[in-house]
Amino acid sequence: MRKYARLLPLIPLIFFGLFYFYPLASILQLSFAPEGRFELDAVTEIFRDRYYLSTLWFTLWQAIVSTVLTLLLALPAAYVFATYDFRYKQTLRTISTLPFVLPTVVVANAFSALIGPRGLLNGILQTVFRLEEPPIDLHQTIWMILLAHVFYNYSVALRIVSAYWERINQDLSQAAETLGASRQQRFWTITLPLLRPAIMAAAVLVFIFTFTSFGVVLLLGGPRFATLEVEIYRQAVNIFDLPVAAALSLFQIVFTFALMAVYTRTQSRIATQPSSRTAAARPVTTPLDRWLVGGNLTVMFVLLATPLLALVLRSLSWTGGNPFTYYGRLFVNERGSAFFVPPIQAVGNSLMFAGMAIVFSLVIGLICAYLVADRNRWLDPIFMLPLATSAVTLGFGYIIALDEPPLNLRQSLILIPLAHSLVAIPFVIRTVLPALRAIDPAVREAAGTLGADPQRVWLTIDWPLLSRVLLVAAVFAFTISMGEFGATVFIARPDNPTMPTAIFRFLGRPGAVNFGQALAMSTLLMLVCSVGFVLIERLRIGDNNLDQGEF
Amino acid sequence: MSYLAISNIQKSFGSTIAVDGVSLSLERGEIVCLLGPSGCGKTTLLRLVAGLESADGGQILLDGQDLVDVPTYQRGIGMMFQSYALFPHMTVAQNVSYGLRMAKEPAPLITERVAEMLELVDMVGLKDRKIDQLSGGQQQRVALARSLATRPGVLLLDEPLGSLDRLLRERLLDELRAILKKVGVTALYVTHDQSEAFGIADRVAVMNLGKIEQINSPQEIYIRPINRFVANFLGLSNVIASGLWLEASDGLSQLLQAELKSGFAVLIPPYAGAINKQDGLRPIDVTVLSYSFRGRFALLVCQVGEHILEFSLDPYAENGLMGRTFEAGQVIPIYLNPSHFVELQG
């Protein structure tokens, strides 16, 4: 048994080698040597062709604008959450992070359902004012994309900045006060400079998320807008220009790695903030207080809640008859539809893939966590690499690397859960590691002196102490797998759709019924992920270690 | 008229009375220490003077001017925080100059004043250091320099040595007092540590439950504590309640009945006992409970009648304790000096 235990570290190493580094190496090879010998044509073409340059430019500026908009909305809210005490504050803060677990296809559809041409708002306005045409025409405009990005990242920025703001030592501001600084002077000379690392970290993270945005842009942007991610997908799937797709992926890899390195640096700066005497949140008393708190909560509600409500409402049929018509249609295998199977099978597929992803990512992630905790810190950034790799790049790497001997898995269903596991493993490690590090080695040694062999030590000490975080990690893996779109859209076969890919294909078809079914499926997916979210939050209550576990 | 005059100041947090009608006056240049257990209101009183808390009632006059409606940043006070509250995003010099910059002093004057302050606290070479590159003792000096740079009328110090280890604390204490006296600033100093209070203060105010129990010089407070709380807080533990010695017939009670006129509780300080017979000392027989050598003194815990007494004996006195030990249960004579006895009010 001991002998085999020593071989355990090989599992993550082989896994990462085959399903991470090998596909990436294939992308490299395809960019620089598509015909087997070295050439730079594909890479240089990107610089020569105006189209690719403009794609690059668009990717960049939409990320910058999204980041700035997100911060503009989230910073006042961070101030309100850090400074004031009001009812349901913690609950609101928790709920505000729900978007983080929602799949991009769901979010994209939620915005379509709210302000799209067939959306709730247009529907209401058309009925009220008897209009022929939908008055709000944001369909396939940059605004839809920006709104969805702000929706996604608002809570990320809010959480990072407000948590940091709350922990700023209250003495500092008071010391400035005793030294003669007025309220304004204190804000500009003390609070704002001290907040800078947190604002930077939030900005970099939001930038990373929006720079690598795929589902939102693909679904909401229409043919006019393409980020690098979307362009990789189009080149690979629609145009079938694999060398260009590979070259674009290479850019994406370089960009995201660089951004991730920047983020790691800013993040480590805010993680070392000493815990200190913090301000007691003050009650809402003056009219200004009420205006600030009320205003920010309204923004939060409009931004975060209305799209999801609209999604649920628009997924129901309002023309009379059964309101669940679109849900019912999911069970029917229609002739000439996008599928060869009843769409509801996508739910079964997703659940099956998620189950496999849980097993893979937990086993591998746990071994990784032990390796990192056991004096192998240097492995940590390597295991985090999937976090810095866009899902689209990964999916593309899979279809070019794993569809030919020596490793032909293209026809095998296993490729999907493997990709999902790879995306989930960093989250599993981040969740498990703090709990693992919190186990005092002396406790294991004590068990040893009391006669427990290594397996018994693990079963009686580690397992009970880790079981709860493993459950959290499992739910993380589950929600990630359920919502994963970027990689899956490359590797899922038409007769084996997952929920997100099914939604995507519904949207590719015309007609109200397909749109309704897309919304119905999105609602189901949202519910599943929300349940996962509630479970995660429930399990994490009272476990402060886990609070920093996310990123 | 006193330089800082606090009269009948009042502060409650919800139903908890933190400061209960305290009056206190400081002369110009005087160092007064607020000493008391945690929760006694000493820090709240300090923060009321700073304006970081607003008083429910009472008056604070600084040089004749009422401070109650003046916001903190216009009060012209200096404050040292227990955490030092040094600005982590600024250098040493930027920290020290902060108050001067807020006052919009001209740049040459600021430079000059910063140099002067750093010299005062012996930190001249370190002006461009970041705060996290300083040791605890160095941070304490920067905090002091920063709070003195604006020439505040009053300096408020909230346990400024509290986060340092014991050895460093002792050394910095003398240095701190020397600097405060050199500058001549009026200072209000909060601590729960008796030796720190005695080391720094001209006068010590012992606080309990939001009130000042006693205020006087360290020596007066120690040899004449006013009541049981002050005595106990100063570590003077042999307090015998009035009912316990008026009627009893043991040796100690008889001695007290003979020596004292009133019927109050009485403190027998640990230094009031000796092992050797001397003129003017009154012997009583005690039963040893424990005896241990503690370095500067030897601690004897013993029993007389119902009373348990502790004595710190001088092990270095001639023909004294060197080489001797006492076993529990042994009965020995102890010689008491009645002139050290203190009658307590309540």
PDB file of C-alpha atoms in Angstrom, chain A residues 118-278:
ATOM      1  CA  ARG A 118     -38.092  39.977 -27.752  1.00  0.00           C
ATOM      2  CA  GLY A 119     -37.288  41.026 -24.201  1.00  0.00           C
ATOM      3  CA  LEU A 120     -39.523  41.827 -21.296  1.00  0.00           C
ATOM      4  CA  LEU A 121     -38.911  45.562 -21.322  1.00  0.00           C
ATOM      5  CA  ASN A 122     -39.704  45.923 -25.013  1.00  0.00           C
ATOM      6  CA  GLY A 123     -42.747  43.731 -24.566  1.00  0.00           C
ATOM      7  CA  ILE A 124     -44.071  45.942 -21.793  1.00  0.00           C
ATOM      8  CA  LEU A 125     -43.304  49.162 -23.668  1.00  0.00           C
ATOM      9  CA  GLN A 126     -44.907  47.846 -26.847  1.00  0.00           C
ATOM     10  CA  THR A 127     -48.062  46.847 -24.980  1.00  0.00           C
ATOM     11  CA  VAL A 128     -48.305  50.068 -23.019  1.00  0.00           C
ATOM     12  CA  PHE A 129     -47.594  52.440 -25.895  1.00  0.00           C
ATOM     13  CA  ARG A 130     -49.033  50.216 -28.645  1.00  0.00           C
ATOM     14  CA  LEU A 131     -45.839  50.256 -30.643  1.00  0.00           C
ATOM     15  CA  GLU A 132     -45.232  48.167 -33.720  1.00  0.00           C
ATOM     16  CA  GLU A 133     -41.476  47.942 -33.284  1.00  0.00           C
ATOM     17  CA  PRO A 134     -39.496  47.245 -30.103  1.00  0.00           C
ATOM     18  CA  PRO A 135     -38.418  50.718 -28.854  1.00  0.00           C
ATOM     19  CA  ILE A 136     -35.213  49.579 -27.189  1.00  0.00           C
ATOM     20  CA  ASP A 137     -32.820  48.390 -29.822  1.00  0.00           C
ATOM     21  CA  LEU A 138     -29.694  47.233 -28.038  1.00  0.00           C
ATOM     22  CA  HIS A 139     -29.619  43.918 -29.826  1.00  0.00           C
ATOM     23  CA  GLN A 140     -26.144  43.132 -31.066  1.00  0.00           C
ATOM     24  CA  THR A 141     -24.777  46.437 -29.832  1.00  0.00           C
ATOM     25  CA  ILE A 142     -21.780  47.000 -27.637  1.00  0.00           C
ATOM     26  CA  TRP A 143     -24.132  48.049 -24.820  1.00  0.00           C
ATOM     27  CA  MET A 144     -25.498  44.562 -24.369  1.00  0.00           C
ATOM     28  CA  ILE A 145     -21.965  43.230 -24.021  1.00  0.00           C
ATOM     29  CA  LEU A 146     -20.902  45.954 -21.606  1.00  0.00           C
ATOM     30  CA  LEU A 147     -24.020  45.517 -19.478  1.00  0.00           C
ATOM     31  CA  ALA A 148     -23.523  41.773 -19.225  1.00  0.00           C
ATOM     32  CA  HIS A 149     -19.877  42.307 -18.294  1.00  0.00           C
ATOM     33  CA  VAL A 150     -20.799  44.772 -15.576  1.00  0.00           C
ATOM     34  CA  PHE A 151     -23.426  42.313 -14.335  1.00  0.00           C
ATOM     35  CA  TYR A 152     -20.787  39.619 -14.069  1.00  0.00           C
ATOM     36  CA  ASN A 153     -18.063  41.612 -12.446  1.00  0.00           C
ATOM     37  CA  TYR A 154     -19.911  44.108 -10.278  1.00  0.00           C
ATOM     38  CA  SER A 155     -19.939  41.745  -7.318  1.00  0.00           C
ATOM     39  CA  VAL A 156     -16.317  40.705  -7.863  1.00  0.00           C
ATOM     40  CA  ALA A 157     -15.192  44.319  -7.540  1.00  0.00           C
ATOM     41  CA  LEU A 158     -17.659  45.004  -4.745  1.00  0.00           C
ATOM     42  CA  ARG A 159     -16.489  42.067  -2.704  1.00  0.00           C
ATOM     43  CA  ILE A 160     -12.750  42.649  -3.081  1.00  0.00           C
ATOM     44  CA  VAL A 161     -12.874  46.385  -2.398  1.00  0.00           C
ATOM     45  CA  SER A 162     -15.456  46.434   0.387  1.00  0.00           C
ATOM     46  CA  ALA A 163     -13.774  43.591   2.280  1.00  0.00           C
ATOM     47  CA  TYR A 164     -10.466  45.444   2.094  1.00  0.00           C
ATOM     48  CA  TRP A 165     -12.071  48.762   2.969  1.00  0.00           C
ATOM     49  CA  GLU A 166     -13.640  47.263   6.086  1.00  0.00           C
ATOM     50  CA  ARG A 167     -10.292  45.991   7.277  1.00  0.00           C
ATOM     51  CA  ILE A 168      -8.468  49.298   6.933  1.00  0.00           C
ATOM     52  CA  ASN A 169      -7.272  50.245  10.389  1.00  0.00           C
ATOM     53  CA  GLN A 170      -9.650  52.850  11.733  1.00  0.00           C
ATOM     54  CA  ASP A 171      -6.811  54.335  13.799  1.00  0.00           C
ATOM     55  CA  LEU A 172      -5.166  55.612  10.609  1.00  0.00           C
ATOM     56  CA  SER A 173      -8.019  57.880   9.697  1.00  0.00           C
ATOM     57  CA  GLN A 174      -8.360  59.018  13.294  1.00  0.00           C
ATOM     58  CA  ALA A 175      -4.647  59.673  13.553  1.00  0.00           C
ATOM     59  CA  ALA A 176      -4.942  61.875  10.465  1.00  0.00           C
ATOM     60  CA  GLU A 177      -7.858  63.594  12.143  1.00  0.00           C
ATOM     61  CA  THR A 178      -5.837  64.405  15.257  1.00  0.00           C
ATOM     62  CA  LEU A 179      -3.156  65.769  12.941  1.00  0.00           C
ATOM     63  CA  GLY A 180      -5.589  68.272  11.496  1.00  0.00           C
ATOM     64  CA  ALA A 181      -6.954  66.545   8.379  1.00  0.00           C
ATOM     65  CA  SER A 182     -10.566  67.274   7.471  1.00  0.00           C
ATOM     66  CA  ARG A 183     -12.943  64.594   6.198  1.00  0.00           C
ATOM     67  CA  GLN A 184     -12.109  65.307   2.570  1.00  0.00           C
ATOM     68  CA  GLN A 185      -8.393  65.488   3.229  1.00  0.00           C
ATOM     69  CA  ARG A 186      -8.573  62.165   5.059  1.00  0.00           C
ATOM     70  CA  PHE A 187     -10.310  60.530   2.106  1.00  0.00           C
ATOM     71  CA  TRP A 188      -7.780  61.753  -0.447  1.00  0.00           C
ATOM     72  CA  THR A 189      -4.587  61.345   1.603  1.00  0.00           C
ATOM     73  CA  ILE A 190      -5.350  58.230   3.649  1.00  0.00           C
ATOM     74  CA  THR A 191      -8.332  56.148   2.570  1.00  0.00           C
ATOM     75  CA  LEU A 192      -7.946  56.302  -1.183  1.00  0.00           C
ATOM     76  CA  PRO A 193      -4.172  55.600  -1.258  1.00  0.00           C
ATOM     77  CA  LEU A 194      -4.703  52.720   1.153  1.00  0.00           C
ATOM     78  CA  LEU A 195      -7.472  51.304  -1.029  1.00  0.00           C
ATOM     79  CA  ARG A 196      -5.348  51.422  -4.151  1.00  0.00           C
ATOM     80  CA  PRO A 197      -4.064  47.832  -3.995  1.00  0.00           C
ATOM     81  CA  ALA A 198      -7.603  46.517  -3.636  1.00  0.00           C
ATOM     82  CA  ILE A 199      -8.895  48.677  -6.470  1.00  0.00           C
ATOM     83  CA  MET A 200      -5.956  47.560  -8.602  1.00  0.00           C
ATOM     84  CA  ALA A 201      -6.566  43.895  -7.821  1.00  0.00           C
ATOM     85  CA  ALA A 202     -10.249  44.249  -8.621  1.00  0.00           C
ATOM     86  CA  ALA A 203      -9.489  46.110 -11.834  1.00  0.00           C
ATOM     87  CA  VAL A 204      -6.973  43.519 -13.020  1.00  0.00           C
ATOM     88  CA  LEU A 205      -9.315  40.659 -12.237  1.00  0.00           C
ATOM     89  CA  VAL A 206     -12.250  42.287 -14.005  1.00  0.00           C
ATOM     90  CA  PHE A 207      -9.971  43.066 -16.932  1.00  0.00           C
ATOM     91  CA  ILE A 208      -8.919  39.414 -17.144  1.00  0.00           C
ATOM     92  CA  PHE A 209     -12.504  38.212 -17.068  1.00  0.00           C
ATOM     93  CA  THR A 210     -13.670  40.651 -19.719  1.00  0.00           C
ATOM     94  CA  PHE A 211     -10.587  40.316 -21.897  1.00  0.00           C
ATOM     95  CA  THR A 212     -11.241  36.570 -22.138  1.00  0.00           C
ATOM     96  CA  SER A 213     -14.991  36.970 -22.487  1.00  0.00           C
ATOM     97  CA  PHE A 214     -16.432  34.417 -24.863  1.00  0.00           C
ATOM     98  CA  GLY A 215     -20.021  33.347 -24.272  1.00  0.00           C
ATOM     99  CA  VAL A 216     -21.331  36.850 -23.645  1.00  0.00           C
ATOM    100  CA  VAL A 217     -19.769  38.280 -26.797  1.00  0.00           C
ATOM    101  CA  LEU A 218     -20.647  35.292 -28.961  1.00  0.00           C
ATOM    102  CA  LEU A 219     -24.288  35.298 -27.892  1.00  0.00           C
ATOM    103  CA  LEU A 220     -24.951  39.017 -27.488  1.00  0.00           C
ATOM    104  CA  GLY A 221     -22.554  40.608 -29.933  1.00  0.00           C
ATOM    105  CA  GLY A 222     -23.767  39.055 -33.113  1.00  0.00           C
ATOM    106  CA  PRO A 223     -21.485  38.956 -36.147  1.00  0.00           C
ATOM    107  CA  ARG A 224     -20.249  42.516 -35.669  1.00  0.00           C
ATOM    108  CA  PHE A 225     -18.278  42.002 -32.499  1.00  0.00           C
ATOM    109  CA  ALA A 226     -15.570  39.492 -31.852  1.00  0.00           C
ATOM    110  CA  THR A 227     -13.063  39.259 -29.058  1.00  0.00           C
ATOM    111  CA  LEU A 228      -9.959  37.144 -29.519  1.00  0.00           C
ATOM    112  CA  GLU A 229     -11.838  34.259 -27.936  1.00  0.00           C
ATOM    113  CA  VAL A 230     -14.755  34.516 -30.328  1.00  0.00           C
ATOM    114  CA  GLU A 231     -12.399  34.897 -33.268  1.00  0.00           C
ATOM    115  CA  ILE A 232     -10.515  31.739 -32.296  1.00  0.00           C
ATOM    116  CA  TYR A 233     -13.815  29.900 -32.228  1.00  0.00           C
ATOM    117  CA  ARG A 234     -14.899  31.270 -35.614  1.00  0.00           C
ATOM    118  CA  GLN A 235     -11.596  30.550 -37.273  1.00  0.00           C
ATOM    119  CA  ALA A 236     -11.536  27.021 -35.927  1.00  0.00           C
ATOM    120  CA  VAL A 237     -15.178  26.015 -36.265  1.00  0.00           C
ATOM    121  CA  ASN A 238     -16.715  28.175 -38.998  1.00  0.00           C
ATOM    122  CA  ILE A 239     -13.812  29.010 -41.289  1.00  0.00           C
ATOM    123  CA  PHE A 240     -11.649  26.063 -40.346  1.00  0.00           C
ATOM    124  CA  ASP A 241      -8.420  28.038 -40.579  1.00  0.00           C
ATOM    125  CA  LEU A 242      -6.608  26.134 -37.865  1.00  0.00           C
ATOM    126  CA  PRO A 243      -3.175  27.827 -38.139  1.00  0.00           C
ATOM    127  CA  VAL A 244      -4.728  31.273 -37.672  1.00  0.00           C
ATOM    128  CA  ALA A 245      -6.861  29.985 -34.797  1.00  0.00           C
ATOM    129  CA  ALA A 246      -3.707  28.552 -33.270  1.00  0.00           C
ATOM    130  CA  ALA A 247      -1.824  31.811 -33.704  1.00  0.00           C
ATOM    131  CA  LEU A 248      -4.659  33.733 -32.089  1.00  0.00           C
ATOM    132  CA  SER A 249      -4.719  31.209 -29.234  1.00  0.00           C
ATOM    133  CA  LEU A 250      -1.034  31.795 -28.789  1.00  0.00           C
ATOM    134  CA  PHE A 251      -1.704  35.488 -28.328  1.00  0.00           C
ATOM    135  CA  GLN A 252      -4.451  34.719 -25.895  1.00  0.00           C
ATOM    136  CA  ILE A 253      -2.140  32.437 -23.896  1.00  0.00           C
ATOM    137  CA  VAL A 254       0.595  35.077 -23.716  1.00  0.00           C
ATOM    138  CA  PHE A 255      -1.872  37.804 -22.732  1.00  0.00           C
ATOM    139  CA  THR A 256      -3.658  35.848 -20.049  1.00  0.00           C
ATOM    140  CA  PHE A 257      -0.433  34.562 -18.532  1.00  0.00           C
ATOM    141  CA  ALA A 258       0.935  38.080 -18.317  1.00  0.00           C
ATOM    142  CA  LEU A 259      -2.315  39.384 -16.838  1.00  0.00           C
ATOM    143  CA  MET A 260      -2.445  36.535 -14.368  1.00  0.00           C
ATOM    144  CA  ALA A 261       1.104  37.311 -13.259  1.00  0.00           C
ATOM    145  CA  VAL A 262       0.078  40.936 -12.673  1.00  0.00           C
ATOM    146  CA  TYR A 263      -2.991  39.805 -10.772  1.00  0.00           C
ATOM    147  CA  THR A 264      -1.015  37.416  -8.570  1.00  0.00           C
ATOM    148  CA  ARG A 265       1.242  40.296  -7.599  1.00  0.00           C
ATOM    149  CA  THR A 266      -1.551  42.720  -6.767  1.00  0.00           C
ATOM    150  CA  GLN A 267      -3.494  40.000  -5.012  1.00  0.00           C
ATOM    151  CA  SER A 268      -0.580  39.045  -2.777  1.00  0.00           C
ATOM    152  CA  ARG A 269      -0.358  42.682  -1.735  1.00  0.00           C
ATOM    153  CA  ILE A 270      -3.924  42.813  -0.526  1.00  0.00           C
ATOM    154  CA  ALA A 271      -3.677  39.376   1.092  1.00  0.00           C
ATOM    155  CA  THR A 272      -0.935  40.580   3.442  1.00  0.00           C
ATOM    156  CA  GLN A 273      -3.032  43.392   4.860  1.00  0.00           C
ATOM    157  CA  PRO A 274      -2.650  43.046   8.610  1.00  0.00           C
ATOM    158  CA  SER A 275      -5.799  42.445  10.551  1.00  0.00           C
ATOM    159  CA  SER A 276      -6.426  45.437  12.712  1.00  0.00           C
ATOM    160  CA  ARG A 277      -8.891  47.496  14.661  1.00  0.00           C
ATOM    161  CA  THR A 278     -11.645  48.105  12.211  1.00  0.00           C
TER     162      THR A 278
END
